[in-house]
XYZ file of C-alpha atoms in Angstrom:
448
model
C 46.091 200.687 -67.975
C 43.911 197.625 -66.107
C 43.076 196.265 -69.573
C 47.400 196.501 -69.966
C 47.906 194.132 -66.989
C 45.386 191.731 -67.658
C 46.543 191.026 -71.495
C 49.834 190.350 -70.332
C 49.184 188.316 -67.483
C 46.922 186.039 -70.205
C 49.751 185.866 -72.269
C 52.887 184.566 -69.640
C 49.872 181.981 -68.984
C 49.328 180.669 -72.298
C 53.514 180.855 -72.739
C 53.445 178.117 -69.634
C 51.338 176.058 -70.877
C 52.281 175.593 -74.244
C 56.142 174.741 -73.261
C 54.789 172.237 -70.123
C 53.318 170.264 -73.152
C 50.530 167.604 -72.112
C 50.470 165.617 -69.016
C 49.940 162.181 -71.083
C 53.799 162.474 -72.327
C 54.903 162.105 -68.481
C 54.984 158.109 -67.933
C 54.445 157.781 -64.443
C 54.107 154.768 -62.776
C 50.358 155.420 -61.158
C 49.062 156.824 -65.032
C 47.303 154.223 -66.042
C 47.503 155.278 -69.647
C 51.139 154.210 -69.008
C 52.462 151.720 -71.270
C 53.838 148.302 -69.098
C 57.147 147.618 -70.457
C 58.319 143.832 -71.219
C 60.071 142.402 -68.612
C 64.004 142.597 -69.204
C 66.092 139.102 -69.207
C 68.786 138.841 -66.584
C 72.270 139.971 -68.834
C 74.795 137.296 -69.040
C 78.189 137.283 -67.758
C 80.625 138.689 -69.740
C 82.295 136.176 -70.053
C 85.787 138.678 -71.088
C 85.132 140.481 -67.508
C 88.171 140.215 -65.023
C 86.085 138.945 -62.396
C 83.906 136.004 -63.962
C 85.312 132.986 -62.436
C 84.565 131.651 -66.472
C 86.345 134.279 -67.781
C 89.290 132.098 -70.623
C 91.391 135.166 -69.878
C 91.492 134.699 -65.906
C 95.001 134.254 -64.567
C 95.429 131.124 -62.804
C 96.116 130.982 -59.223
C 99.706 131.331 -58.985
C 99.835 129.178 -55.575
C 99.422 125.652 -56.710
C 100.355 123.935 -53.141
C 99.677 120.521 -51.781
C 99.405 119.276 -48.394
C 102.415 116.578 -48.282
C 105.063 116.141 -51.014
C 105.623 112.943 -49.951
C 103.565 109.714 -48.185
C 105.612 106.493 -46.580
C 103.616 103.523 -46.042
C 104.128 100.221 -44.815
C 103.856 96.664 -46.777
C 99.780 97.026 -45.084
C 98.911 99.483 -47.718
C 96.266 102.268 -45.974
C 94.920 105.668 -46.906
C 96.361 109.137 -46.949
C 94.655 112.182 -47.470
C 95.979 114.891 -49.582
C 95.058 118.258 -49.652
C 95.356 120.305 -53.139
C 95.226 123.962 -52.828
C 94.263 125.518 -56.193
C 91.446 128.101 -57.646
C 91.139 126.941 -60.709
C 90.916 123.271 -62.567
C 94.212 120.496 -61.833
C 94.580 117.239 -63.195
C 96.291 113.981 -61.190
C 98.213 111.643 -63.131
C 100.631 109.258 -61.931
C 98.643 106.188 -60.227
C 99.156 102.613 -60.488
C 97.245 99.472 -59.461
C 98.526 99.643 -56.403
C 97.993 103.397 -55.542
C 95.015 105.346 -56.758
C 93.290 108.501 -56.168
C 89.790 109.316 -55.396
C 89.767 111.998 -58.424
C 92.317 112.527 -61.082
C 90.534 115.834 -61.580
C 88.881 118.806 -60.051
C 88.520 122.422 -59.822
C 89.205 124.371 -56.962
C 90.753 123.007 -53.126
C 89.794 119.444 -52.580
C 91.075 116.651 -50.751
C 91.834 113.736 -52.019
C 92.339 109.817 -50.607
C 95.173 108.137 -51.859
C 94.375 104.541 -51.542
C 97.874 102.025 -50.969
C 97.508 98.168 -51.607
C 98.635 95.541 -49.269
C 102.237 94.952 -50.683
C 103.587 91.326 -50.809
C 107.038 91.872 -52.435
C 109.581 94.723 -52.705
C 109.466 98.132 -51.689
C 108.132 99.776 -54.280
C 107.690 103.968 -55.101
C 105.584 105.890 -57.856
C 105.197 110.171 -58.091
C 101.968 111.344 -59.111
C 101.835 114.487 -60.660
C 99.184 117.328 -59.990
C 98.974 119.590 -62.812
C 97.683 123.005 -62.576
C 95.865 125.093 -64.954
C 94.725 125.143 -68.607
C 97.123 127.926 -70.226
C 100.906 127.421 -70.912
C 103.106 127.634 -68.458
C 101.200 125.175 -66.283
C 101.760 124.340 -63.176
C 102.831 121.379 -61.339
C 103.565 119.643 -57.984
C 104.476 115.980 -57.123
C 103.767 113.753 -54.097
C 106.125 110.567 -53.711
C 104.237 107.911 -52.440
C 106.662 104.826 -51.121
C 105.875 101.681 -49.782
C 107.848 99.123 -47.576
C 108.588 96.438 -48.934
C 106.965 93.225 -47.574
C 108.527 91.694 -43.753
C 108.584 88.171 -45.430
C 111.468 89.885 -47.694
C 113.516 91.326 -44.580
C 116.587 89.653 -43.201
C 117.455 90.701 -39.597
C 120.828 89.774 -38.083
C 120.759 90.165 -34.598
C 124.147 88.090 -33.729
C 127.239 86.778 -35.118
C 125.686 83.326 -36.145
C 123.344 85.010 -38.264
C 125.580 87.000 -40.390
C 127.463 83.769 -40.782
C 124.270 82.023 -41.714
C 123.001 84.500 -43.847
C 126.805 84.761 -45.207
C 126.301 81.083 -46.848
C 123.150 82.355 -49.043
C 125.655 83.794 -51.096
C 122.852 86.716 -51.663
C 123.671 89.498 -53.935
C 120.711 91.173 -53.741
C 118.229 91.678 -50.880
C 114.141 92.045 -52.063
C 113.797 93.412 -48.690
C 115.692 95.759 -45.739
C 118.820 94.503 -44.513
C 118.234 95.246 -40.571
C 121.404 94.769 -38.266
C 120.100 95.396 -34.549
C 121.044 94.728 -30.941
C 118.785 93.465 -28.923
C 119.627 91.571 -25.391
C 117.277 89.154 -24.581
C 117.350 88.057 -27.923
C 120.593 87.420 -28.150
C 120.351 85.439 -24.781
C 117.461 83.753 -26.497
C 119.344 82.473 -29.428
C 122.284 82.272 -26.980
C 124.367 83.835 -29.538
C 127.417 86.411 -29.512
C 126.550 90.055 -30.301
C 127.903 91.369 -33.677
C 131.029 93.092 -33.584
C 131.825 93.481 -37.073
C 130.202 92.097 -40.653
C 133.543 90.776 -42.382
C 132.010 87.309 -42.550
C 129.356 88.752 -45.383
C 132.609 88.379 -47.593
C 131.166 91.767 -49.294
C 129.012 89.703 -51.334
C 125.878 91.936 -51.255
C 125.549 94.150 -54.319
C 122.115 95.960 -53.516
C 118.839 96.072 -50.954
C 115.623 97.523 -52.095
C 115.205 98.156 -49.092
C 116.610 99.605 -46.168
C 119.980 99.694 -44.492
C 119.232 99.632 -40.823
C 121.704 99.865 -38.208
C 120.704 99.975 -34.427
C 123.882 98.172 -32.529
C 126.004 100.163 -30.059
C 128.475 96.710 -30.280
C 129.229 96.975 -33.823
C 132.540 98.412 -34.561
C 132.930 98.335 -38.429
C 130.948 98.171 -41.313
C 133.672 95.784 -42.857
C 132.142 93.512 -45.229
C 129.932 95.758 -47.081
C 132.681 97.014 -49.459
C 130.510 95.240 -52.845
C 127.284 97.275 -51.755
C 126.677 100.002 -54.199
C 123.243 101.078 -53.913
C 120.497 101.464 -51.195
C 116.672 101.419 -52.710
C 115.383 102.831 -49.378
C 116.269 104.832 -46.929
C 120.115 104.447 -44.847
C 119.219 104.647 -41.272
C 121.893 104.646 -38.188
C 120.946 104.966 -34.970
C 123.484 103.669 -32.655
C 126.904 101.854 -32.910
C 131.112 101.951 -32.384
C 132.123 102.980 -35.465
C 134.192 105.713 -36.247
C 133.594 106.212 -39.642
C 131.561 104.897 -42.743
C 134.380 102.524 -44.319
C 132.888 99.429 -46.084
C 130.504 101.403 -47.528
C 133.079 102.599 -50.284
C 131.659 101.923 -53.327
C 128.077 102.874 -52.293
C 126.921 105.499 -55.002
C 122.552 106.002 -54.098
C 120.061 106.032 -51.685
C 117.222 106.082 -52.725
C 115.122 107.361 -49.657
C 116.854 109.445 -46.987
C 119.945 109.123 -44.994
C 119.122 109.382 -41.137
C 121.446 109.339 -38.362
C 119.188 109.305 -35.047
C 121.466 109.243 -32.379
C 120.316 109.157 -28.467
C 123.259 109.285 -25.958
C 125.363 107.195 -28.736
C 127.502 107.501 -31.531
C 130.306 109.347 -29.667
C 132.192 107.669 -31.574
C 131.914 108.496 -34.899
C 134.003 111.429 -36.538
C 133.330 111.445 -39.694
C 131.759 110.393 -43.114
C 134.683 108.788 -44.833
C 133.811 106.125 -46.158
C 131.442 107.356 -48.388
C 133.134 108.913 -51.007
C 131.714 107.226 -53.990
C 127.741 108.651 -52.815
C 126.509 110.919 -55.272
C 123.071 111.425 -54.376
C 120.453 110.989 -51.874
C 116.718 110.769 -53.462
C 115.158 111.872 -50.264
C 116.127 113.670 -46.677
C 119.397 114.033 -45.299
C 118.622 114.427 -41.693
C 120.942 114.218 -38.093
C 119.089 114.685 -35.429
C 120.852 114.191 -31.618
C 119.248 114.185 -28.218
C 120.672 113.925 -25.475
C 118.397 116.684 -23.542
C 117.170 114.713 -21.102
C 120.541 113.802 -19.035
C 122.783 116.835 -18.554
C 125.917 114.791 -18.265
C 125.100 112.776 -21.527
C 126.387 113.213 -25.208
C 125.561 112.256 -28.890
C 127.876 112.729 -31.737
C 130.449 114.251 -29.693
C 133.548 113.803 -32.286
C 131.777 114.328 -35.337
C 133.397 117.557 -36.503
C 132.108 118.199 -40.062
C 130.903 115.963 -43.552
C 134.411 115.001 -44.651
C 133.563 111.704 -47.058
C 130.719 113.194 -48.719
C 132.877 114.860 -50.920
C 131.677 113.623 -54.376
C 127.693 114.259 -52.997
C 125.871 116.734 -55.599
C 122.299 116.213 -54.634
C 119.907 115.880 -51.904
C 116.059 115.516 -52.902
C 114.561 115.895 -49.880
C 115.772 118.406 -46.897
C 118.779 118.782 -45.198
C 118.188 119.423 -41.675
C 120.202 118.877 -38.181
C 118.566 119.085 -34.879
C 119.799 118.512 -32.014
C 120.386 119.414 -28.215
C 122.304 120.647 -25.510
C 125.588 118.570 -25.405
C 125.074 116.820 -28.558
C 127.244 117.983 -31.702
C 129.529 119.771 -29.647
C 132.180 119.804 -31.516
C 130.651 119.961 -34.772
C 132.569 123.216 -36.253
C 132.184 122.870 -40.445
C 130.371 121.657 -43.164
C 133.415 120.724 -44.975
C 133.048 117.958 -47.073
C 130.332 119.159 -49.085
C 132.232 121.281 -51.333
C 129.992 119.675 -54.392
C 126.519 119.580 -53.449
C 124.930 121.691 -55.346
C 121.011 121.489 -54.688
C 118.530 120.906 -51.982
C 115.534 119.720 -53.138
C 113.322 121.176 -50.164
C 114.118 122.861 -46.964
C 117.560 123.736 -44.989
C 117.094 123.586 -41.159
C 119.602 124.075 -38.555
C 117.633 123.502 -35.138
C 120.530 122.730 -32.974
C 122.936 124.370 -30.413
C 125.922 124.029 -32.447
C 128.673 125.980 -30.244
C 131.676 125.166 -32.190
C 129.763 126.436 -35.756
C 131.679 129.829 -36.710
C 130.669 129.694 -40.731
C 129.178 127.895 -43.608
C 132.699 126.677 -44.954
C 131.672 123.742 -47.245
C 128.362 125.268 -48.979
C 130.256 126.875 -51.350
C 128.738 125.275 -54.437
C 125.345 125.211 -53.202
C 123.070 126.909 -55.903
C 119.618 126.038 -54.733
C 117.642 125.444 -52.320
C 113.873 124.285 -52.652
C 112.388 124.606 -49.570
C 112.627 127.385 -46.689
C 115.925 128.004 -45.245
C 115.900 127.931 -41.407
C 118.262 128.764 -38.465
C 116.020 128.316 -35.455
C 118.267 127.843 -32.928
C 121.528 129.481 -31.170
C 124.619 129.312 -33.281
C 126.189 131.344 -31.107
C 129.678 131.763 -32.603
C 128.282 132.057 -36.332
C 130.154 134.867 -37.858
C 129.052 135.194 -41.590
C 127.051 133.000 -44.386
C 129.291 134.373 -46.661
C 130.808 130.784 -47.652
C 127.185 130.610 -49.843
C 128.256 132.321 -53.088
C 126.842 130.647 -55.055
C 123.215 130.792 -53.488
C 120.721 131.483 -56.382
C 117.713 130.248 -55.207
C 115.413 130.058 -51.485
C 111.913 129.066 -52.871
C 110.468 129.111 -49.338
C 110.929 131.337 -46.432
C 114.245 132.719 -44.782
C 114.330 132.673 -40.870
C 117.328 133.499 -38.658
C 117.321 133.503 -34.577
C 119.413 133.842 -32.430
C 122.960 134.333 -34.335
C 124.648 137.115 -32.286
C 127.926 137.527 -34.070
C 126.108 137.688 -37.441
C 126.065 141.360 -38.975
C 125.794 141.000 -42.778
C 123.095 139.678 -44.057
C 123.993 141.053 -47.613
C 124.033 137.501 -49.843
C 120.313 137.304 -49.472
C 120.086 140.491 -51.183
C 119.818 139.424 -54.646
C 117.624 135.850 -53.781
C 114.926 138.631 -51.960
C 113.527 140.691 -54.833
C 110.539 141.383 -57.259
C 109.948 137.885 -57.746
C 110.501 136.252 -54.031
C 107.423 135.422 -52.704
C 108.565 133.619 -49.300
C 109.021 136.094 -46.028
C 112.446 137.111 -44.896
C 112.756 137.060 -41.197
C 115.911 137.870 -38.801
C 115.323 138.672 -35.038
C 117.669 138.244 -32.097
C 121.220 138.447 -34.769
C 123.992 141.115 -34.477
C 121.676 143.006 -36.467
C 118.316 142.579 -37.333
C 117.682 144.159 -40.786
C 113.777 143.996 -42.055
C 113.362 142.480 -46.006
C 112.921 146.405 -47.307
C 115.974 147.612 -45.840
C 117.986 144.204 -47.217
C 117.150 145.320 -51.242
C 117.578 148.876 -50.033
C 121.705 148.279 -49.526
C 120.980 148.682 -45.818
C 121.958 144.647 -45.406
C 124.851 145.231 -42.649
C 125.783 146.635 -39.959
C 129.475 147.181 -37.969
C 129.612 145.829 -34.386
C 129.206 147.521 -31.998
C 132.366 148.198 -29.792
């Protein structure tokens, strides 16, 4: 029996030894007989790896942005910084001998220096184009650089005598700006009389390369400018006693901005009649009215609408109305803008327009290239329904303090899957979120 047990144990030991094999087959790091493996070189990035920044198939960042879209530079020139926000390659074109950039190509976010040389001649403009991405379709953004003319080319009229003297030149074109200014000290110094009319200009002037600036409270009308067809720069009105724009009846285009800047002033201006030929504004359309410092003061109290701008179809920049209390108190309608189809940048109302009840008059507006912002109290506005043709708002939508507005369904087709902006409604009769609007919960019945 003992012999049988011994033989069985011996057989089991031999079996286990044969299955385990030799220790020489085990590659132990401490075994002196283990062969040393050669170093393995780093594996190069796979060019098709989606996480590889050099992957030619990696999609570009879809959000090319610039820190500015417009630079206005005075005649002395200077430098401005332009931020480019993009994660891939970009190029810049459009530089000139007087407007240069510190770089014309790059990769990733960067800050460029845009240098503008001094100007000894007429106002000038160039457009810089930034193109991003290497595949079709590429993305583009533009920067418009406008430089004022040399002050030596400006015509400044302080007195009626100045008006008559300029009329004697017979000029049909001003290479600089035309400025009509009220300054009591200058009038007294010249021993002249204040300007009340421009009839002595005899309608000879046809073109102004620079700006037309009117800051003359004694000016009662614009008669004498009937020949003017084009303003290359901006039209700026800050003071005057005229009830309308009669005298500019043949003006068809404004290359820069159209700006009304009233500070306790322009209370006789009741309409835009006289501008029936104006079809385009190259940059911003702005009405700023401030009488906040004086509770008894008013600005633009007679202006009720945009009546007279019936042919205006495009505004290249922003559309903005900014007014404090007691300003634009009778403004009630967008009547007169029925031909307006496109606003290139933001649409902003930052005003207490207590008489505005609807957006009637914007029935042809289809494109807003920037944001749509209602930033102040429009207590009596009841609806946005007049903007039935609006197809695109490229920026954010922000609506605040419209306590009688309960219906936002007009925005539903504008904020679909391709919309990249934000949609925020607050302090209105109904305050739906973007998702509620998209889900059909875009309106609500007013509570009794």
